[in-house]
Short mmCIF file of C-alpha atoms and ligand atoms in Angstrom, two decimals:
data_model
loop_
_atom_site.label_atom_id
_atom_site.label_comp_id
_atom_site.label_asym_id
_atom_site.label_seq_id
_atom_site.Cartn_x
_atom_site.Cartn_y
_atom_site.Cartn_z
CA UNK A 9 -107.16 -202.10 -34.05
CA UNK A 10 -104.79 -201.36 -31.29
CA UNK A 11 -103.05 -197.41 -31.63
CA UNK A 12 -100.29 -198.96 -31.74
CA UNK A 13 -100.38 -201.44 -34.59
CA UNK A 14 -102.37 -198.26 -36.52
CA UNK A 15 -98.59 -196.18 -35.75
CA UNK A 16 -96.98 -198.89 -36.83
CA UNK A 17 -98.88 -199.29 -40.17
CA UNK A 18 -98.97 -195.26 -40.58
CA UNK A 19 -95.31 -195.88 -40.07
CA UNK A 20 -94.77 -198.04 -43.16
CA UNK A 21 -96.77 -196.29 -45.26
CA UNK A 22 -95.02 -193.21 -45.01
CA UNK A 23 -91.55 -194.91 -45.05
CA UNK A 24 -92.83 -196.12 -48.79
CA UNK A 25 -94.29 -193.33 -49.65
CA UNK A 26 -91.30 -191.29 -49.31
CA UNK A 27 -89.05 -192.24 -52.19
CA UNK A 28 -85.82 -190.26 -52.04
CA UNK A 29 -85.20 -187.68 -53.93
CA UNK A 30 -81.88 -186.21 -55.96
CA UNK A 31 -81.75 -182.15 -56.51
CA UNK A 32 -79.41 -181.53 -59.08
CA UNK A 33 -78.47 -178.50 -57.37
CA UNK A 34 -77.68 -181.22 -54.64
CA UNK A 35 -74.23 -182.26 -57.76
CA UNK A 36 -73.44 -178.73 -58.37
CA UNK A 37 -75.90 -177.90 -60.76
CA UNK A 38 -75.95 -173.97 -60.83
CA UNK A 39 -79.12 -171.92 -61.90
CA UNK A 40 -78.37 -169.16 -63.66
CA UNK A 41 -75.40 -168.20 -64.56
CA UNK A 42 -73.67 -169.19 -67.57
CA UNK A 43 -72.61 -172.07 -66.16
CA UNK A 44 -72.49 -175.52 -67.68
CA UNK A 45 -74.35 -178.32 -65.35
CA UNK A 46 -74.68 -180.90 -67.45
CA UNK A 47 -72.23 -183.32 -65.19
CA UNK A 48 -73.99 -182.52 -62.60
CA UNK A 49 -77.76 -184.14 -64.40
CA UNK A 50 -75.40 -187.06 -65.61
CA UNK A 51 -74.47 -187.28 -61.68
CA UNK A 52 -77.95 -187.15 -60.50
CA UNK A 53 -79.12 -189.47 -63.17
CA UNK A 54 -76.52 -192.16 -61.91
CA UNK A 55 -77.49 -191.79 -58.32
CA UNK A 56 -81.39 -192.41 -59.53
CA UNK A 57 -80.21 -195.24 -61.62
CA UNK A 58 -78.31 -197.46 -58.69
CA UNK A 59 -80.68 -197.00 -56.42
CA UNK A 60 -82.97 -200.51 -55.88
CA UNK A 61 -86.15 -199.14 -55.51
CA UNK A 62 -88.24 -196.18 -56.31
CA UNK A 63 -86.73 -191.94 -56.81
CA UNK A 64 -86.55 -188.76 -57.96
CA UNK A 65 -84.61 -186.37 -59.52
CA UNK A 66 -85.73 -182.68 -58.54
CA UNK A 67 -84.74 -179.72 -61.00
CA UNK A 68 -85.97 -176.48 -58.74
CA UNK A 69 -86.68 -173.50 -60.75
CA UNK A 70 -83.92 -171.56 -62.83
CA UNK A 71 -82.25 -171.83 -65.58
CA UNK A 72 -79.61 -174.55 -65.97
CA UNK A 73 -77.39 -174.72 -69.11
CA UNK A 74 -76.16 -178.31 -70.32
CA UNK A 75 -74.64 -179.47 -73.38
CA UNK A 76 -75.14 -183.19 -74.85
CA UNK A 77 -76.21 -185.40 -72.00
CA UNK A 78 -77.34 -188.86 -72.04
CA UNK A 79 -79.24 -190.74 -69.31
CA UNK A 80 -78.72 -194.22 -69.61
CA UNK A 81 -79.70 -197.72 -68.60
CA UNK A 82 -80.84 -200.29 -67.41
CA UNK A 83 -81.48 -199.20 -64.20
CA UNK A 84 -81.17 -201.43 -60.95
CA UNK A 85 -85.35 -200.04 -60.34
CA UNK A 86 -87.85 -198.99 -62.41
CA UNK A 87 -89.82 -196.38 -61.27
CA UNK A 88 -87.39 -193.15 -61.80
CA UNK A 89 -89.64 -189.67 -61.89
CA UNK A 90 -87.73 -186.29 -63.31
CA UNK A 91 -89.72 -183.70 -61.81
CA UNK A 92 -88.53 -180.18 -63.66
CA UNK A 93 -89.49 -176.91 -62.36
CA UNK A 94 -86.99 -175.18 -64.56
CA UNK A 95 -85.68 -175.00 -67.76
CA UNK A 96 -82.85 -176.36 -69.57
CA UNK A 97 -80.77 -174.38 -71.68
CA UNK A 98 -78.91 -175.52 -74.96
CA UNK A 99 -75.66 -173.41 -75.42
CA UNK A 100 -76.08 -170.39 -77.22
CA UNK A 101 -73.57 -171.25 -80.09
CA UNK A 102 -75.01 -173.95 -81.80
CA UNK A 103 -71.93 -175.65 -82.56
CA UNK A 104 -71.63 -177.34 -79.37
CA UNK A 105 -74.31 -179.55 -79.84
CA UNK A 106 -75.31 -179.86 -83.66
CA UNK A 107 -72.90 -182.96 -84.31
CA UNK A 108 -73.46 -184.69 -81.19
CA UNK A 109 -76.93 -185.91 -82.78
CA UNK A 110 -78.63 -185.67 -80.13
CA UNK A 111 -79.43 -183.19 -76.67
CA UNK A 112 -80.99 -184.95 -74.21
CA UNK A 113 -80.89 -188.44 -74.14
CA UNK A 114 -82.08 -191.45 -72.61
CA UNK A 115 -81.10 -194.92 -73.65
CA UNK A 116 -82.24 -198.13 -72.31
CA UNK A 117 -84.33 -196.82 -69.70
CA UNK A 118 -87.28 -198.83 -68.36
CA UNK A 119 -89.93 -196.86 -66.16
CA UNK A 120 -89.04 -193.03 -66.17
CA UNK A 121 -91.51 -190.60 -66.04
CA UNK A 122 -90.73 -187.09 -67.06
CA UNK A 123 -93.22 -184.37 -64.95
CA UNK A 124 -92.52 -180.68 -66.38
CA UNK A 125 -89.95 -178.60 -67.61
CA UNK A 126 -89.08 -176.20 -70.44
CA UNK A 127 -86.57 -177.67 -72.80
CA UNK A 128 -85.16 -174.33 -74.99
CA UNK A 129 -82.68 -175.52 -77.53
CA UNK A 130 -82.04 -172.21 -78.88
CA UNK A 131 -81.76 -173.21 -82.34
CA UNK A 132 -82.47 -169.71 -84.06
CA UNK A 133 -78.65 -169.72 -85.35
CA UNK A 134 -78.48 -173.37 -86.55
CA UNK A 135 -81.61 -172.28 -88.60
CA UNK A 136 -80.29 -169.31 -89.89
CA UNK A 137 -76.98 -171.33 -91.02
CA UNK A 138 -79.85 -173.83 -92.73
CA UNK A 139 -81.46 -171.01 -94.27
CA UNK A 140 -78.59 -169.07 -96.07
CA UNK A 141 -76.20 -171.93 -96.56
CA UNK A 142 -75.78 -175.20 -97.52
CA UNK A 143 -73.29 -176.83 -95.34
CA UNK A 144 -74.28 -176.77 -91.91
CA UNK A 145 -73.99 -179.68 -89.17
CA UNK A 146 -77.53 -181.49 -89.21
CA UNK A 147 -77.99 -180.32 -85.55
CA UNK A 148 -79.02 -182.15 -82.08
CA UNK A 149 -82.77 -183.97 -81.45
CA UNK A 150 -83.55 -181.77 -78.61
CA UNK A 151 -85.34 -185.25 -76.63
CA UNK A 152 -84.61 -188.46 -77.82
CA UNK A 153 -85.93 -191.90 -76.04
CA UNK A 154 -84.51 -194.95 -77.59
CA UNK A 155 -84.78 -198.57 -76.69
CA UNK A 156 -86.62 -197.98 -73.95
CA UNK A 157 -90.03 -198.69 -72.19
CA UNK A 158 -92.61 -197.96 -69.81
CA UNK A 159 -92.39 -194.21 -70.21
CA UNK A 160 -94.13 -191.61 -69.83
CA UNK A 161 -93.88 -187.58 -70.55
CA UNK A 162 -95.75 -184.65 -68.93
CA UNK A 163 -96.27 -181.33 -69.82
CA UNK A 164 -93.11 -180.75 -70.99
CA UNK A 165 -92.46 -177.51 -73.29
CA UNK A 166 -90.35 -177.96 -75.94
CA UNK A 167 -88.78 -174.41 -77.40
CA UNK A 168 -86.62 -174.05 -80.75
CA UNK A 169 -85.17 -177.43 -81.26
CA UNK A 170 -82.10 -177.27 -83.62
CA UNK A 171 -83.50 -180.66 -85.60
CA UNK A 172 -86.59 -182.50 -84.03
CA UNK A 173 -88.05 -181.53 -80.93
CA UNK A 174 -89.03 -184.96 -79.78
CA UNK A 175 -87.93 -188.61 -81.22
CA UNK A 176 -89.36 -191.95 -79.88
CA UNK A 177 -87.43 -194.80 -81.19
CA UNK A 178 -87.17 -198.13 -80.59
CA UNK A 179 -89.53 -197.75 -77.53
CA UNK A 180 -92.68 -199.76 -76.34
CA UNK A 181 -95.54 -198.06 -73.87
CA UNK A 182 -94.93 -194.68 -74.06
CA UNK A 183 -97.69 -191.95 -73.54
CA UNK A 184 -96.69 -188.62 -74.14
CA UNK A 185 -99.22 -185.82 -72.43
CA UNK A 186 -100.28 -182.16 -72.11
CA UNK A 187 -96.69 -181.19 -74.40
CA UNK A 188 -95.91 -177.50 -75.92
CA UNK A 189 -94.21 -177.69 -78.93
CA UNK A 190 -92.53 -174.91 -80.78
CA UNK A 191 -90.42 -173.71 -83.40
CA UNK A 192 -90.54 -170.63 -85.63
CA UNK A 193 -92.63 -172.20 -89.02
CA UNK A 194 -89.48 -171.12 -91.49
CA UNK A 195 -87.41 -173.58 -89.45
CA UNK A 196 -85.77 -176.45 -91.09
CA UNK A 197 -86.57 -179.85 -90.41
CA UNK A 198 -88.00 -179.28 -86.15
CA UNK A 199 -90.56 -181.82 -86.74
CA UNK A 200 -92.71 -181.91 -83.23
CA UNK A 201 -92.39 -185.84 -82.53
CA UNK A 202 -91.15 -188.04 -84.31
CA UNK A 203 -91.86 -191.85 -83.68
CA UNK A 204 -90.24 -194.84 -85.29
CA UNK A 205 -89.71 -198.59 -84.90
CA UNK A 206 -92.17 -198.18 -81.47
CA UNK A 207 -95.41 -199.61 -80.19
CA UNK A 208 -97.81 -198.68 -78.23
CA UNK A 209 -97.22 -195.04 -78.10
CA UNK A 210 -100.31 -192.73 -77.01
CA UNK A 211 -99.62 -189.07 -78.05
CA UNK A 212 -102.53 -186.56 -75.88
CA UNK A 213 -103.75 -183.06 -75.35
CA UNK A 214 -100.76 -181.10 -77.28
CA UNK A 215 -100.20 -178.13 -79.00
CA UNK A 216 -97.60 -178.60 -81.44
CA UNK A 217 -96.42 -175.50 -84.03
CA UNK A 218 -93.11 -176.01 -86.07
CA UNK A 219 -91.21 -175.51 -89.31
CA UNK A 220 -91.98 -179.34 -90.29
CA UNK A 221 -94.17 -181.92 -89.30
CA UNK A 222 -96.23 -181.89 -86.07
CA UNK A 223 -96.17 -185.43 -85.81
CA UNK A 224 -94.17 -187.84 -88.27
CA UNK A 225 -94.73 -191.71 -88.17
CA UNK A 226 -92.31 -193.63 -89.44
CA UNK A 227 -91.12 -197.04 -90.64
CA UNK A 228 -91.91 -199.78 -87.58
CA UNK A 229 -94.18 -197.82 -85.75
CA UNK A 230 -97.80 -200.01 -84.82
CA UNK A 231 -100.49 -199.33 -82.17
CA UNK A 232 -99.95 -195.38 -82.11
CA UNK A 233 -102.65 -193.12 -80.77
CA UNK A 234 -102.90 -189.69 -81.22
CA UNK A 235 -105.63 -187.59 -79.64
CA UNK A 236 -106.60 -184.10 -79.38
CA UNK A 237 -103.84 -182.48 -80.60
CA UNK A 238 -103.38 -178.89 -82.21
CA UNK A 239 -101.08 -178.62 -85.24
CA UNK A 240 -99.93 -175.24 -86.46
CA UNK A 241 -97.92 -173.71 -88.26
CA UNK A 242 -95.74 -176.75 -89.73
CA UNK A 243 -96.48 -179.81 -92.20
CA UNK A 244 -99.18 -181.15 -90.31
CA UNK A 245 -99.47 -185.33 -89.02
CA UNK A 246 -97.54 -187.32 -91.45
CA UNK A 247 -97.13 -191.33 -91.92
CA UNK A 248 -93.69 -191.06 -93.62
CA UNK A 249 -91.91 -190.98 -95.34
CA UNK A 250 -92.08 -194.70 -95.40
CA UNK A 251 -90.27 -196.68 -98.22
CA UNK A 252 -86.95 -195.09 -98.53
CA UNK A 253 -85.32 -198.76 -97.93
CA UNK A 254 -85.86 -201.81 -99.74
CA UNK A 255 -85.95 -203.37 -96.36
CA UNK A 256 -88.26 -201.55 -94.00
CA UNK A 257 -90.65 -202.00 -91.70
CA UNK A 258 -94.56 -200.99 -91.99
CA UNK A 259 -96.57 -198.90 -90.33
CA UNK A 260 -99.96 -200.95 -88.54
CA UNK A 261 -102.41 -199.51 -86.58
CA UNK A 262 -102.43 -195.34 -86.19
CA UNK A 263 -105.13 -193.25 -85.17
CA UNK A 264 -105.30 -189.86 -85.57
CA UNK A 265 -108.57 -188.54 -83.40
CA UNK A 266 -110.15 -185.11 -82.61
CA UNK A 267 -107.24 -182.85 -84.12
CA UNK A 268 -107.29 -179.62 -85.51
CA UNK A 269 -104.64 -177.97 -87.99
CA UNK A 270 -104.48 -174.53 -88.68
CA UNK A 271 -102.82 -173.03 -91.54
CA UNK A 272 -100.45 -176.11 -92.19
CA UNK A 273 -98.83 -177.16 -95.41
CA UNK A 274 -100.75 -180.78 -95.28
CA UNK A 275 -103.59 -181.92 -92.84
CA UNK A 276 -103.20 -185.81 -92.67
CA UNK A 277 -100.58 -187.19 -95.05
CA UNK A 278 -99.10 -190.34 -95.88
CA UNK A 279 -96.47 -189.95 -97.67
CA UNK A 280 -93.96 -193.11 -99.52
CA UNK A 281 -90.86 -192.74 -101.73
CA UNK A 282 -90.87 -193.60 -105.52
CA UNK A 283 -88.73 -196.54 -105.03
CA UNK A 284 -88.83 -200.21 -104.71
CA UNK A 285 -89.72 -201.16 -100.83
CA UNK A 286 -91.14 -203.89 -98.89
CA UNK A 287 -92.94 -201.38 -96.59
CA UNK A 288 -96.66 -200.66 -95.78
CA UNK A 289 -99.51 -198.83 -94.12
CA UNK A 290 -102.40 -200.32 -93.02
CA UNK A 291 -105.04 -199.98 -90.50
CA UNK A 292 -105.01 -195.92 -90.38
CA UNK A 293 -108.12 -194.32 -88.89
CA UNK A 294 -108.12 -189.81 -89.46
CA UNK A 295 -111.01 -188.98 -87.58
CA UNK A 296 -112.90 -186.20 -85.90
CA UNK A 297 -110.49 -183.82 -88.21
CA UNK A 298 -110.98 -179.86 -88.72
CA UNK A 299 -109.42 -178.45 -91.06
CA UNK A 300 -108.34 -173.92 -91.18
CA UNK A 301 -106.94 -173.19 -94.14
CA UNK A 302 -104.94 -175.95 -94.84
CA UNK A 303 -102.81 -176.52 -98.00
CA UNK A 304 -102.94 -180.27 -98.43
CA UNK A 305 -106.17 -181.30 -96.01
CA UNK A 306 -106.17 -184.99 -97.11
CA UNK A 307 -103.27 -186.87 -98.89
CA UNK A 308 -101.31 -189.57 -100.11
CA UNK A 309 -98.23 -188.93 -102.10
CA UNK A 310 -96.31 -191.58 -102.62
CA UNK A 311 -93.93 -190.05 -105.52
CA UNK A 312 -91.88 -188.22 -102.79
CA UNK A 313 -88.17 -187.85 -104.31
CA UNK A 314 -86.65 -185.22 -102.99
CA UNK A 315 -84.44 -183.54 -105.81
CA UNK A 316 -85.20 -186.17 -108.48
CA UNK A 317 -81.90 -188.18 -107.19
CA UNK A 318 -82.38 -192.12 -107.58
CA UNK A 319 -86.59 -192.39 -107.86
CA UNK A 320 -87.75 -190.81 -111.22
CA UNK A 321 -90.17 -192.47 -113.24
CA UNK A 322 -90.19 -195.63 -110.52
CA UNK A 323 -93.07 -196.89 -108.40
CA UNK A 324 -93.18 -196.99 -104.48
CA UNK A 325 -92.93 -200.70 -103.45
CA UNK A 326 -95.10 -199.18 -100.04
CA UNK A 327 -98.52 -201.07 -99.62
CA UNK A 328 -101.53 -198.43 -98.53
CA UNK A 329 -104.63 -199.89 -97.16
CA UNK A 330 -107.36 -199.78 -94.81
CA UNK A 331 -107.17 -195.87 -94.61
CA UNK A 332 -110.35 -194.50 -93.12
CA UNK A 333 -110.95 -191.22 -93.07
CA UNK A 334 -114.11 -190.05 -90.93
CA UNK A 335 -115.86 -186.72 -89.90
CA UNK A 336 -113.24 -183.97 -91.55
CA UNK A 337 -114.36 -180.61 -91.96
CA UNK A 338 -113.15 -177.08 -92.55
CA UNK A 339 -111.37 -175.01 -95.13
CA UNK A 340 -108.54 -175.89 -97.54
CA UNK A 341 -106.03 -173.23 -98.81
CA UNK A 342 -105.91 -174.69 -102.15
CA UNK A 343 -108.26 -176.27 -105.37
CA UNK A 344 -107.43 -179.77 -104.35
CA UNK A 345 -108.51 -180.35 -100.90
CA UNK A 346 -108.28 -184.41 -101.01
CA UNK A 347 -105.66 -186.09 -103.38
CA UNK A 348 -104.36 -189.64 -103.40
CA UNK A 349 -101.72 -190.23 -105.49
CA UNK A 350 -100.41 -193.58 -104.95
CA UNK A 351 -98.43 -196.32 -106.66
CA UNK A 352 -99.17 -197.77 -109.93
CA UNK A 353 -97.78 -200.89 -108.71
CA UNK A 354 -99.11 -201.12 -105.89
CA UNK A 355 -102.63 -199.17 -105.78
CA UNK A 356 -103.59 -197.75 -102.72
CA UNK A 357 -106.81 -200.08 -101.25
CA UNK A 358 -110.07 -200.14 -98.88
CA UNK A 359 -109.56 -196.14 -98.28
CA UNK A 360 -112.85 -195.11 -96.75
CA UNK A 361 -114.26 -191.51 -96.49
CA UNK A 362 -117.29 -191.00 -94.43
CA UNK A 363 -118.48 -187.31 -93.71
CA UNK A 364 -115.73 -185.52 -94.99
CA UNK A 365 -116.57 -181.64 -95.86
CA UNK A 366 -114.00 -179.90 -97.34
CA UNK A 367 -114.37 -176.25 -98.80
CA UNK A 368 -112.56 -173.97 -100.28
CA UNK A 369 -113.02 -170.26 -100.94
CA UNK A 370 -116.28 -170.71 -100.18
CA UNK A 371 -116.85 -173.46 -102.54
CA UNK A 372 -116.57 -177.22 -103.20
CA UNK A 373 -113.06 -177.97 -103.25
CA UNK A 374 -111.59 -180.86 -105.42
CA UNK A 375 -110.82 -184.58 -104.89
CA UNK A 376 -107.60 -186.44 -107.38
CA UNK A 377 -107.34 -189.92 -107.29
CA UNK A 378 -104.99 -191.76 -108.59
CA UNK A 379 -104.85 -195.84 -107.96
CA UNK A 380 -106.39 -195.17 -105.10
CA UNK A 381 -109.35 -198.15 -104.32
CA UNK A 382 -111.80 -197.56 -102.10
CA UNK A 383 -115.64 -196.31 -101.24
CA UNK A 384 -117.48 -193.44 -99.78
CA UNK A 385 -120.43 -193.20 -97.12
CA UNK A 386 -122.43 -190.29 -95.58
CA UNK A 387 -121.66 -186.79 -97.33
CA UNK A 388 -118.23 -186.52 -98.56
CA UNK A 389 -117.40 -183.12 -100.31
CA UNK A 390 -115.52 -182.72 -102.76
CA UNK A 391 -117.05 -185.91 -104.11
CA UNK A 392 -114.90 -188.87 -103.66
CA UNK A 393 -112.74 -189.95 -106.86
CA UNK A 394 -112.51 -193.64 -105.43
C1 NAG B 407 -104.43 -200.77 -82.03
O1 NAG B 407 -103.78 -199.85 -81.17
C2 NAG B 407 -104.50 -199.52 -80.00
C3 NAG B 407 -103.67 -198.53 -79.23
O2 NAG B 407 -103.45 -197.40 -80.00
C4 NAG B 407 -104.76 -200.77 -79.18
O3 NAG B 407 -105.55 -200.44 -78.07
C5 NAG B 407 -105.45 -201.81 -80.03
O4 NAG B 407 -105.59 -203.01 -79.30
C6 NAG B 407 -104.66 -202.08 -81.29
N1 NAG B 407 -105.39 -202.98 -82.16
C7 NAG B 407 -104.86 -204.12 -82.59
C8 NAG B 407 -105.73 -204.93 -83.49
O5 NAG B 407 -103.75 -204.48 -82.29
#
């Protein structure tokens, strides 16, 4: 090939390669001081969002406070990557965000892919509110994606949300990687990541440790994969709670593979409402599970009625079946190590166990079944009630 053509073709390829780039610092964004920036990510994310073909948005190193901000779409391109060095900063008084529902938003968005970053919500004070009183705003998601597709998050830390750390809703394609998750385990309701109405969502390689659930599943959520992922402290992976409306959606298609929880309330739960529903589970696969000291290893409640209001003494509408359970081991922190307590209506069916090993103080724990339907293969201990 001529040198010339070759330059020319070098040429090209480093014209493409070279997406632009938007520094938020570039919009007045202003690392550390008390200042707030958050117009400045809102300007930033508008720049990205015009522009026709691939870019970034750069957020160097520093501290950058910013209260409610929403990124929004559609987008005139698709292929928008957030590269954070730094950390973003919730303001210290919770106030300023706890009705606003949410922190950090984005809406509508097809393509983004989220590379780094500490997100610190600061949401000791909204907790302590929680904790000593009882009315306190509800307080912000710290990172919510909704309607959206084609994204994907990167080690991203997520520190002290005031509610949950990270909700995925309405969303299809979404694979969320290498995350830190973390709240103090005495703080209300800062589930890790919470999916609904969603598909195809891929969950990898975190280490998630709150005050509530690790990972909650619920209503309309179908092709979800979870994989190696530490849970603890908090309430451990939950489907649910499903069934709270008449009308809802089911669940189709989780698995739950090579996870470990340590010293968590439940291990793998699915957990339903005592009240008429037209919602299900199926197709659930637990799998390559260990288990330290866990409360609730392996369960299905669904007679979940928070303060008695509007369910006693009715059955969950909520189908359960094809719930496989394979390869569990390790230690639970009470008697009753696997317990399915499911709908009289509606009996759970086709759970399997196979090589499940669950001890406790040294000894065979317990199993409880109730109309739960189902079979055992391989050693299962306690012995299955199916
Ligand atoms: C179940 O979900 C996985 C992704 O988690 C997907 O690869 C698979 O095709 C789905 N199975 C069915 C039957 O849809």
């Amino acid at each position: 090939m001529a040198l010339h053509k070759t330059l020319f073709i070098l040429f090209l390829f480093l014209t493409l390669a070279s997406a632009s780039t938007f520094n938020v610092v570039d919009f007045g964004a202003k690392p550390n001081i008390g200042t707030d920036s958050s117009q400045a990510f809102e300007e930033a994310w508008a720049s990205a969002c015009r522009a026709t073909t691939a870019v970034s948005i750069y957020v160097p190193k520093g501290r950058f406070y910013v209260k409610s901000i929403a990124f929004e779409g559609p987008c005139n391109n698709n292929d928008i990557t957030i590269r954070i060095d730094g950390t973003l900063l919730a303001p210290s008084n919770y106030a300023v965000i706890a009705n606003s529902g949410n922190w950090i938003t984005f809406k509508r968005v097809d393509g983004v892919n989220v590379f780094g970053g500490v997100l610190d919500a600061q949401g000791f004070g909204l907790w302590a509110c929680k904790n000593s009183k009882s009315s306190c705003p509800s307080g912000a998601t710290s990172l919510e994606f909704s309607n959206s597709k084609n994204i994907m998050v990167s080690g991203l830390t997520s520190l002290n949300s005031q509610m949950f750390h990270i909700v995925i809703n309405g969303c299809q394609n979404v694979k969320a990687q290498g995350l830190k998750i973390s709240a103090a385990g005495n703080s209300p309701n800062t589930d890790g990541i919470h999916v609904a109405l969603s598909s195809t969502v891929t969950i990898l390689n975190s280490i998630i440790g709150t005050g509530d659930d690790c990972i909650s599943i619920g209503p309309g959520t179908s092709n979800l994969w979870i994989e190696n992922v530490a849970c603890g402290p908090g309430h451990g992976i939950s489907i649910g709670s499903l069934g709270r409306e008449v009308q809802e959606d089911g669940v189709e298609n989780v698995t739950v593979k090579s996870a470990t929880f340590t010293n968590t309330q439940n291990g793998v739960r699915i957990k339903t409402w005592g009240k008429p529903s037209n919602g299900f589970a199926r197709s659930v696969i637990f799998q390559d599970i260990v288990m330290v000291n866990v409360e609730n290893p392996i369960i299905i409640d669904q007679n979940y009625c928070p303060d008695n209001k509007g369910c006693p003494g009715q059955d969950s509408g909520v189908k359960i079946s094809d719930v496989t359970y394979r390869n569990i081991h390790g230690t639970s922190a009470t008697q009753v190590a696997m317990k399915f307590d499911c709908s009289s209506k509606f009996p759970c069916n086709d759970i399997t166990l196979e090589d499940v090993e669950l001890s406790y103080k040294n000894e065979a724990a317990e199993a409880s079944c109730s109309h739960a339907e189902g079979s055992a293969a391989g050693l299962v201990q306690p012995s299955s009630c199916l």
